[in-house]
Short mmCIF file of C-alpha atoms in Angstrom, two decimals:
data_model
loop_
_atom_site.label_atom_id
_atom_site.label_comp_id
_atom_site.label_asym_id
_atom_site.label_seq_id
_atom_site.Cartn_x
_atom_site.Cartn_y
_atom_site.Cartn_z
CA UNK A 1 4.70 -65.83 -8.24
CA UNK A 2 6.67 -67.31 -11.15
CA UNK A 3 5.78 -66.61 -14.77
CA UNK A 4 7.66 -67.62 -17.91
CA UNK A 5 6.78 -64.69 -20.15
CA UNK A 6 5.83 -61.10 -19.47
CA UNK A 7 2.42 -60.22 -20.90
CA UNK A 8 1.18 -56.63 -20.74
CA UNK A 9 -2.08 -55.20 -22.02
CA UNK A 10 -2.30 -52.19 -24.31
CA UNK A 11 -3.03 -49.01 -22.44
CA UNK A 12 -2.32 -50.25 -18.94
CA UNK A 13 -0.32 -48.20 -16.46
CA UNK A 14 2.78 -49.74 -14.93
CA UNK A 15 5.12 -48.87 -12.08
CA UNK A 16 8.64 -50.26 -11.95
CA UNK A 17 10.14 -51.08 -8.58
CA UNK A 18 13.81 -50.14 -8.86
CA UNK A 19 15.81 -47.32 -10.41
CA UNK A 20 19.16 -48.87 -11.27
CA UNK A 21 20.54 -51.37 -13.77
CA UNK A 22 17.78 -54.01 -13.89
CA UNK A 23 15.04 -51.37 -13.81
CA UNK A 24 16.62 -49.38 -16.65
CA UNK A 25 16.92 -52.44 -18.85
CA UNK A 26 13.34 -53.52 -18.16
CA UNK A 27 12.08 -49.97 -18.75
CA UNK A 28 13.76 -49.63 -22.14
CA UNK A 29 12.49 -53.04 -23.23
CA UNK A 30 8.90 -52.28 -22.19
CA UNK A 31 8.95 -48.87 -23.84
CA UNK A 32 10.03 -50.46 -27.14
CA UNK A 33 8.07 -53.73 -27.05
CA UNK A 34 4.85 -52.45 -25.41
CA UNK A 35 4.52 -48.87 -26.70
CA UNK A 36 0.85 -48.67 -25.69
CA UNK A 37 1.71 -49.19 -22.01
CA UNK A 38 2.66 -46.26 -19.81
CA UNK A 39 5.24 -46.34 -17.03
CA UNK A 40 4.02 -43.83 -14.46
CA UNK A 41 6.64 -44.20 -11.70
CA UNK A 42 9.86 -45.79 -10.56
CA UNK A 43 9.45 -46.95 -6.97
CA UNK A 44 12.27 -47.18 -4.42
CA UNK A 45 12.55 -47.83 -0.72
CA UNK A 46 14.45 -44.57 -0.27
CA UNK A 47 15.20 -41.66 -2.57
CA UNK A 48 18.68 -41.32 -1.05
CA UNK A 49 21.22 -42.02 -3.78
CA UNK A 50 18.56 -42.13 -6.49
CA UNK A 51 17.55 -39.59 -9.11
CA UNK A 52 14.42 -37.44 -8.74
CA UNK A 53 13.22 -38.56 -12.17
CA UNK A 54 14.22 -40.86 -15.01
CA UNK A 55 13.31 -39.93 -18.57
CA UNK A 56 10.73 -37.51 -17.17
CA UNK A 57 9.11 -40.18 -14.97
CA UNK A 58 9.17 -39.55 -11.19
CA UNK A 59 11.23 -41.69 -8.84
CA UNK A 60 9.04 -42.13 -5.76
CA UNK A 61 9.41 -43.75 -2.37
CA UNK A 62 6.96 -46.61 -1.98
CA UNK A 63 5.32 -44.92 1.00
CA UNK A 64 4.25 -42.06 -1.29
CA UNK A 65 2.69 -44.27 -3.97
CA UNK A 66 -1.01 -45.04 -3.46
CA UNK A 67 -2.28 -46.57 -6.72
CA UNK A 68 -3.09 -50.09 -5.55
CA UNK A 69 -4.47 -51.32 -8.89
CA UNK A 70 -1.39 -50.46 -10.92
CA UNK A 71 0.74 -53.41 -12.03
CA UNK A 72 4.18 -53.21 -10.39
CA UNK A 73 7.21 -54.90 -11.93
CA UNK A 74 9.90 -55.81 -9.39
CA UNK A 75 12.99 -54.94 -11.42
CA UNK A 76 15.68 -55.52 -8.81
CA UNK A 77 17.93 -58.48 -8.05
CA UNK A 78 16.09 -61.72 -7.32
CA UNK A 79 17.15 -61.95 -3.69
CA UNK A 80 15.11 -58.81 -2.84
CA UNK A 81 11.86 -60.01 -4.42
CA UNK A 82 10.39 -61.80 -1.42
CA UNK A 83 10.99 -58.89 0.96
CA UNK A 84 9.59 -56.30 -1.46
CA UNK A 85 6.61 -58.51 -2.35
CA UNK A 86 5.74 -58.87 1.34
CA UNK A 87 5.87 -55.08 1.79
CA UNK A 88 3.64 -54.52 -1.24
CA UNK A 89 1.08 -57.04 0.02
CA UNK A 90 1.08 -55.36 3.41
CA UNK A 91 0.11 -52.14 1.63
CA UNK A 92 -2.64 -53.88 -0.36
CA UNK A 93 -0.70 -53.77 -3.63
CA UNK A 94 -1.30 -57.26 -4.97
CA UNK A 95 -0.71 -56.73 -8.69
CA UNK A 96 3.02 -57.21 -8.86
CA UNK A 97 5.32 -59.35 -10.99
CA UNK A 98 8.83 -60.30 -9.85
CA UNK A 99 11.15 -59.93 -12.83
CA UNK A 100 13.49 -62.78 -11.94
CA UNK A 101 16.70 -63.44 -13.87
CA UNK A 102 15.00 -65.91 -16.22
CA UNK A 103 12.13 -63.56 -17.03
CA UNK A 104 14.49 -60.60 -17.39
CA UNK A 105 16.68 -62.62 -19.78
CA UNK A 106 13.68 -63.57 -21.93
CA UNK A 107 12.49 -59.96 -22.06
CA UNK A 108 15.93 -58.58 -22.92
CA UNK A 109 16.58 -61.29 -25.49
CA UNK A 110 13.39 -60.24 -27.27
CA UNK A 111 14.35 -56.56 -27.01
CA UNK A 112 17.86 -57.05 -28.35
CA UNK A 113 16.71 -59.27 -31.19
CA UNK A 114 13.66 -57.28 -32.31
CA UNK A 115 14.79 -53.74 -31.56
CA UNK A 116 18.59 -53.62 -31.48
CA UNK A 117 19.05 -56.62 -33.81
CA UNK A 118 22.13 -57.92 -32.03
CA UNK A 119 23.34 -61.34 -33.22
CA UNK A 120 21.84 -63.99 -30.94
CA UNK A 121 23.86 -67.10 -30.08
CA UNK A 122 20.88 -69.46 -29.97
CA UNK A 123 19.73 -68.44 -33.47
CA UNK A 124 23.02 -69.28 -35.20
CA UNK A 125 23.29 -72.27 -37.49
CA UNK A 126 24.33 -75.50 -35.77
CA UNK A 127 27.35 -77.31 -37.11
CA UNK A 128 28.42 -80.92 -36.78
CA UNK A 129 31.52 -80.28 -34.66
CA UNK A 130 31.37 -79.50 -30.98
CA UNK A 131 33.69 -76.73 -29.80
CA UNK A 132 36.13 -77.46 -26.99
CA UNK A 133 34.96 -75.10 -24.25
CA UNK A 134 36.25 -74.55 -20.71
CA UNK A 135 34.35 -72.05 -18.59
CA UNK A 136 35.75 -71.35 -15.14
CA UNK A 137 33.21 -70.54 -12.43
CA UNK A 138 34.76 -68.07 -9.99
CA UNK A 139 34.07 -68.78 -6.32
CA UNK A 140 35.24 -66.99 -3.18
CA UNK A 141 35.53 -68.41 0.31
CA UNK A 142 33.21 -65.69 1.65
CA UNK A 143 30.39 -66.26 -0.86
CA UNK A 144 26.91 -66.80 0.55
CA UNK A 145 25.57 -70.34 -0.02
CA UNK A 146 23.17 -70.79 -2.90
CA UNK A 147 19.60 -71.58 -1.91
CA UNK A 148 19.10 -73.83 -4.93
CA UNK A 149 21.33 -76.66 -6.06
CA UNK A 150 22.30 -77.01 -9.69
CA UNK A 151 24.29 -79.44 -11.77
CA UNK A 152 27.03 -77.68 -13.74
CA UNK A 153 27.84 -78.74 -17.29
CA UNK A 154 30.92 -80.90 -17.77
CA UNK A 155 32.74 -77.93 -19.32
CA UNK A 156 32.23 -75.75 -16.22
CA UNK A 157 35.15 -75.80 -13.77
CA UNK A 158 34.95 -74.12 -10.35
CA UNK A 159 37.99 -71.97 -9.53
CA UNK A 160 38.66 -70.36 -6.17
CA UNK A 161 39.36 -66.65 -6.51
CA UNK A 162 41.61 -65.04 -3.90
CA UNK A 163 42.89 -68.44 -2.80
CA UNK A 164 46.17 -66.88 -1.67
CA UNK A 165 44.32 -64.87 0.96
CA UNK A 166 42.82 -67.75 2.94
CA UNK A 167 43.40 -71.30 4.11
CA UNK A 168 39.77 -72.16 3.35
CA UNK A 169 39.18 -74.27 0.26
CA UNK A 170 36.00 -73.98 -1.83
CA UNK A 171 37.28 -75.41 -5.13
CA UNK A 172 39.95 -77.84 -6.17
CA UNK A 173 41.29 -75.44 -8.79
CA UNK A 174 42.68 -72.23 -7.31
CA UNK A 175 43.79 -68.94 -8.79
CA UNK A 176 47.11 -68.99 -6.89
CA UNK A 177 48.45 -71.97 -8.83
CA UNK A 178 51.21 -71.07 -11.30
CA UNK A 179 51.56 -67.48 -12.56
CA UNK A 180 48.85 -65.49 -10.80
CA UNK A 181 47.67 -62.28 -9.10
CA UNK A 182 45.58 -64.07 -6.48
CA UNK A 183 46.72 -61.78 -3.66
CA UNK A 184 45.13 -58.82 -5.45
CA UNK A 185 41.65 -60.29 -5.15
CA UNK A 186 40.52 -57.66 -2.62
CA UNK A 187 40.63 -55.12 -5.43
CA UNK A 188 40.35 -57.26 -8.55
CA UNK A 189 37.48 -59.55 -7.44
CA UNK A 190 36.73 -62.16 -10.13
CA UNK A 191 39.42 -60.67 -12.37
CA UNK A 192 42.07 -62.66 -10.50
CA UNK A 193 40.34 -65.71 -11.99
CA UNK A 194 40.30 -64.04 -15.43
CA UNK A 195 44.05 -63.45 -15.16
CA UNK A 196 44.62 -67.11 -14.27
CA UNK A 197 42.48 -68.29 -17.20
CA UNK A 198 44.38 -66.09 -19.62
CA UNK A 199 47.70 -67.55 -18.44
CA UNK A 200 46.72 -71.20 -18.00
CA UNK A 201 43.55 -72.00 -19.97
CA UNK A 202 44.17 -74.34 -22.90
CA UNK A 203 40.74 -75.08 -24.42
CA UNK A 204 39.67 -73.80 -27.83
CA UNK A 205 37.18 -71.46 -26.12
CA UNK A 206 37.75 -70.04 -22.64
CA UNK A 207 35.28 -68.32 -20.37
CA UNK A 208 34.52 -66.87 -16.94
CA UNK A 209 31.28 -67.17 -14.96
CA UNK A 210 30.49 -66.24 -11.36
CA UNK A 211 29.26 -68.78 -8.84
CA UNK A 212 25.75 -67.31 -9.05
CA UNK A 213 25.83 -65.60 -12.48
CA UNK A 214 26.41 -67.25 -15.82
CA UNK A 215 25.75 -66.87 -19.51
CA UNK A 216 22.91 -68.76 -21.17
CA UNK A 217 25.01 -71.20 -23.17
CA UNK A 218 23.67 -74.70 -23.77
CA UNK A 219 25.19 -77.94 -25.00
CA UNK A 220 23.59 -77.26 -28.39
CA UNK A 221 25.36 -73.91 -28.55
CA UNK A 222 28.72 -75.67 -28.49
CA UNK A 223 27.91 -76.78 -32.04
CA UNK A 224 27.38 -73.16 -33.08
CA UNK A 225 30.67 -71.63 -31.92
CA UNK A 226 33.08 -73.22 -34.38
CA UNK A 227 30.55 -73.43 -37.23
CA UNK A 228 29.98 -69.67 -37.14
CA UNK A 229 33.57 -68.67 -36.32
CA UNK A 230 32.38 -66.90 -33.16
CA UNK A 231 35.14 -64.82 -31.58
CA UNK A 232 33.32 -64.04 -28.31
CA UNK A 233 29.99 -64.57 -26.59
CA UNK A 234 28.89 -61.68 -24.37
CA UNK A 235 25.86 -61.13 -22.18
CA UNK A 236 23.20 -58.82 -23.50
CA UNK A 237 24.29 -55.38 -22.28
CA UNK A 238 22.72 -53.67 -19.31
CA UNK A 239 21.15 -50.28 -20.08
CA UNK A 240 21.95 -47.13 -18.13
CA UNK A 241 20.24 -43.77 -18.05
CA UNK A 242 21.02 -41.35 -19.54
CA UNK A 243 24.21 -43.12 -20.71
CA UNK A 244 26.92 -45.39 -19.32
CA UNK A 245 29.03 -42.49 -18.07
CA UNK A 246 26.70 -42.63 -15.06
CA UNK A 247 27.74 -46.17 -14.15
CA UNK A 248 30.94 -45.23 -12.36
CA UNK A 249 29.21 -42.53 -10.29
CA UNK A 250 27.74 -45.18 -7.98
CA UNK A 251 30.80 -47.39 -7.59
CA UNK A 252 33.95 -45.35 -8.16
CA UNK A 253 35.74 -42.29 -6.88
CA UNK A 254 36.52 -39.65 -9.48
CA UNK A 255 40.21 -39.93 -8.63
CA UNK A 256 40.20 -43.64 -9.44
CA UNK A 257 38.41 -43.00 -12.72
CA UNK A 258 40.97 -40.33 -13.60
CA UNK A 259 43.80 -42.78 -12.81
CA UNK A 260 42.26 -45.35 -15.15
CA UNK A 261 41.88 -42.78 -17.93
CA UNK A 262 45.54 -41.74 -17.55
CA UNK A 263 46.64 -45.38 -17.62
CA UNK A 264 44.52 -45.91 -20.72
CA UNK A 265 46.08 -42.87 -22.41
CA UNK A 266 49.54 -44.25 -21.68
CA UNK A 267 48.90 -47.90 -22.52
CA UNK A 268 46.23 -47.78 -25.25
CA UNK A 269 45.82 -44.21 -26.56
CA UNK A 270 43.57 -45.24 -29.46
CA UNK A 271 41.04 -46.63 -26.96
CA UNK A 272 41.36 -43.51 -24.82
CA UNK A 273 40.45 -41.36 -27.82
CA UNK A 274 37.25 -43.37 -28.40
CA UNK A 275 36.26 -43.64 -24.73
CA UNK A 276 34.09 -40.47 -24.57
CA UNK A 277 32.10 -41.26 -27.72
CA UNK A 278 31.57 -44.94 -26.87
CA UNK A 279 30.50 -44.15 -23.32
CA UNK A 280 27.86 -41.69 -24.45
CA UNK A 281 25.92 -44.80 -25.47
CA UNK A 282 23.60 -46.64 -23.09
CA UNK A 283 24.87 -50.24 -23.30
CA UNK A 284 27.22 -51.63 -20.65
CA UNK A 285 28.74 -55.10 -20.20
CA UNK A 286 28.44 -56.01 -16.53
CA UNK A 287 30.19 -58.59 -14.39
CA UNK A 288 33.36 -59.21 -16.47
CA UNK A 289 31.77 -62.39 -17.87
CA UNK A 290 32.52 -63.71 -21.35
CA UNK A 291 33.37 -66.72 -23.46
CA UNK A 292 35.93 -66.23 -26.22
CA UNK A 293 38.28 -68.05 -28.50
CA UNK A 294 41.54 -68.72 -26.64
CA UNK A 295 43.45 -66.24 -28.82
CA UNK A 296 40.83 -63.54 -28.33
CA UNK A 297 40.62 -64.19 -24.58
CA UNK A 298 44.38 -63.89 -24.20
CA UNK A 299 44.58 -60.75 -26.32
CA UNK A 300 41.86 -59.22 -24.13
CA UNK A 301 43.81 -60.14 -20.99
CA UNK A 302 47.09 -58.85 -22.44
CA UNK A 303 45.35 -55.52 -23.08
CA UNK A 304 43.40 -55.30 -19.82
CA UNK A 305 45.83 -56.19 -17.05
CA UNK A 306 48.69 -53.79 -17.86
CA UNK A 307 46.15 -50.94 -17.80
CA UNK A 308 44.79 -52.09 -14.44
CA UNK A 309 48.31 -52.51 -13.02
CA UNK A 310 49.21 -48.97 -14.09
CA UNK A 311 45.92 -47.72 -12.62
CA UNK A 312 46.95 -49.19 -9.26
CA UNK A 313 50.18 -47.20 -9.41
CA UNK A 314 48.37 -43.96 -10.25
CA UNK A 315 45.51 -44.36 -7.74
CA UNK A 316 45.49 -42.55 -4.43
CA UNK A 317 45.67 -44.60 -2.23
CA UNK A 318 47.50 -46.99 -4.52
CA UNK A 319 46.04 -50.41 -5.24
CA UNK A 320 48.22 -52.40 -2.83
CA UNK A 321 47.30 -50.04 0.02
CA UNK A 322 43.56 -50.79 -0.12
CA UNK A 323 40.99 -53.52 -0.73
CA UNK A 324 37.72 -52.01 -1.93
CA UNK A 325 37.11 -53.85 -5.22
CA UNK A 326 37.62 -50.68 -7.26
CA UNK A 327 39.78 -52.44 -9.84
CA UNK A 328 37.01 -54.97 -10.47
CA UNK A 329 34.56 -52.13 -11.17
CA UNK A 330 37.06 -50.39 -13.44
CA UNK A 331 37.55 -53.74 -15.17
CA UNK A 332 33.86 -53.76 -16.12
CA UNK A 333 34.28 -50.36 -17.75
CA UNK A 334 37.41 -51.45 -19.60
CA UNK A 335 35.81 -54.73 -20.69
CA UNK A 336 32.90 -52.73 -22.11
CA UNK A 337 35.30 -50.36 -23.85
CA UNK A 338 37.39 -53.20 -25.28
CA UNK A 339 34.51 -55.01 -26.93
CA UNK A 340 32.64 -51.88 -28.05
CA UNK A 341 35.85 -50.71 -29.70
CA UNK A 342 36.57 -54.09 -31.29
CA UNK A 343 33.06 -54.91 -32.47
CA UNK A 344 34.24 -53.67 -35.85
CA UNK A 345 36.78 -56.50 -36.22
CA UNK A 346 35.52 -59.31 -33.96
CA UNK A 347 32.60 -61.65 -34.57
CA UNK A 348 30.67 -60.96 -31.37
CA UNK A 349 27.40 -62.68 -30.48
CA UNK A 350 25.17 -62.27 -27.47
CA UNK A 351 23.11 -64.33 -25.09
CA UNK A 352 21.08 -63.90 -21.93
CA UNK A 353 22.35 -63.95 -18.37
CA UNK A 354 21.18 -66.47 -15.79
CA UNK A 355 21.33 -65.93 -12.06
CA UNK A 356 21.01 -68.43 -9.23
CA UNK A 357 19.97 -67.44 -5.73
#
């Protein structure tokens, strides 16, 4: 089932399948945009690792939910939709809508424009000059193949992350060429590509995508960047409940978080002072994806990587003694902190996120 726009009727009851990032974002958007609808449950396969309730609404295992006529929104990653849909149909629950990446983006774009009033890239005035943009699409030799083929824009350039760790080649451009931290990919994930871009990228605007995730930036948008003096384009934030402090609970050890905080206090104390207040908000920038003016991109990298390097030294075990992607997760938190802190002096605009399966 593929639909282009979510339409809900006043007064109808809804269940949301999922209880993490996608589900939280969809829930907040529905609550604001469809106030006459009522979310009665969050459904999960297992309660293990999930909360008992969210915002006073119960989190229930599917096997305990019996309302077959309730509309169910599948608010999990796209690759789980077919399996969950089959299970719902087996239980006679036929009124479900898969919230795929495109539908989620449309819903969140409406939410952030109408409710949060964040500046929207697509709505900016078009100029007559096309910005020089180079977005590097991070690929890894162990990535699962995409089920659908797509034609990248001419300004998208595949780059192999962690190229120093394998003899396999999945992109002509590799993150171990020139000054690099390619060997740290086991902990840094796509951030080894970010490091390379910051050192070697030369275009007016630089960016990082993932091989299956990208920002919704079109050819027309290239005429908006320079005209509007855009400093950075970010994805619409994900929403966490009750706030973004909870994000690291699922992915990080407390000792690693403490190491990052100490590194932040040493390297950027002004950011460390604002960390608690900023992280009591609900908006989080996932996936370390962005497009920014070259100067802004490099300043971000020059701030980020010394903190991560110091975090490796303070971690137990230390960064070079492990390979569990923890630095990549900490990077998401620091990226969020950096742009939340600097929204007062940078011209930030937002766009949706696209995902390919």
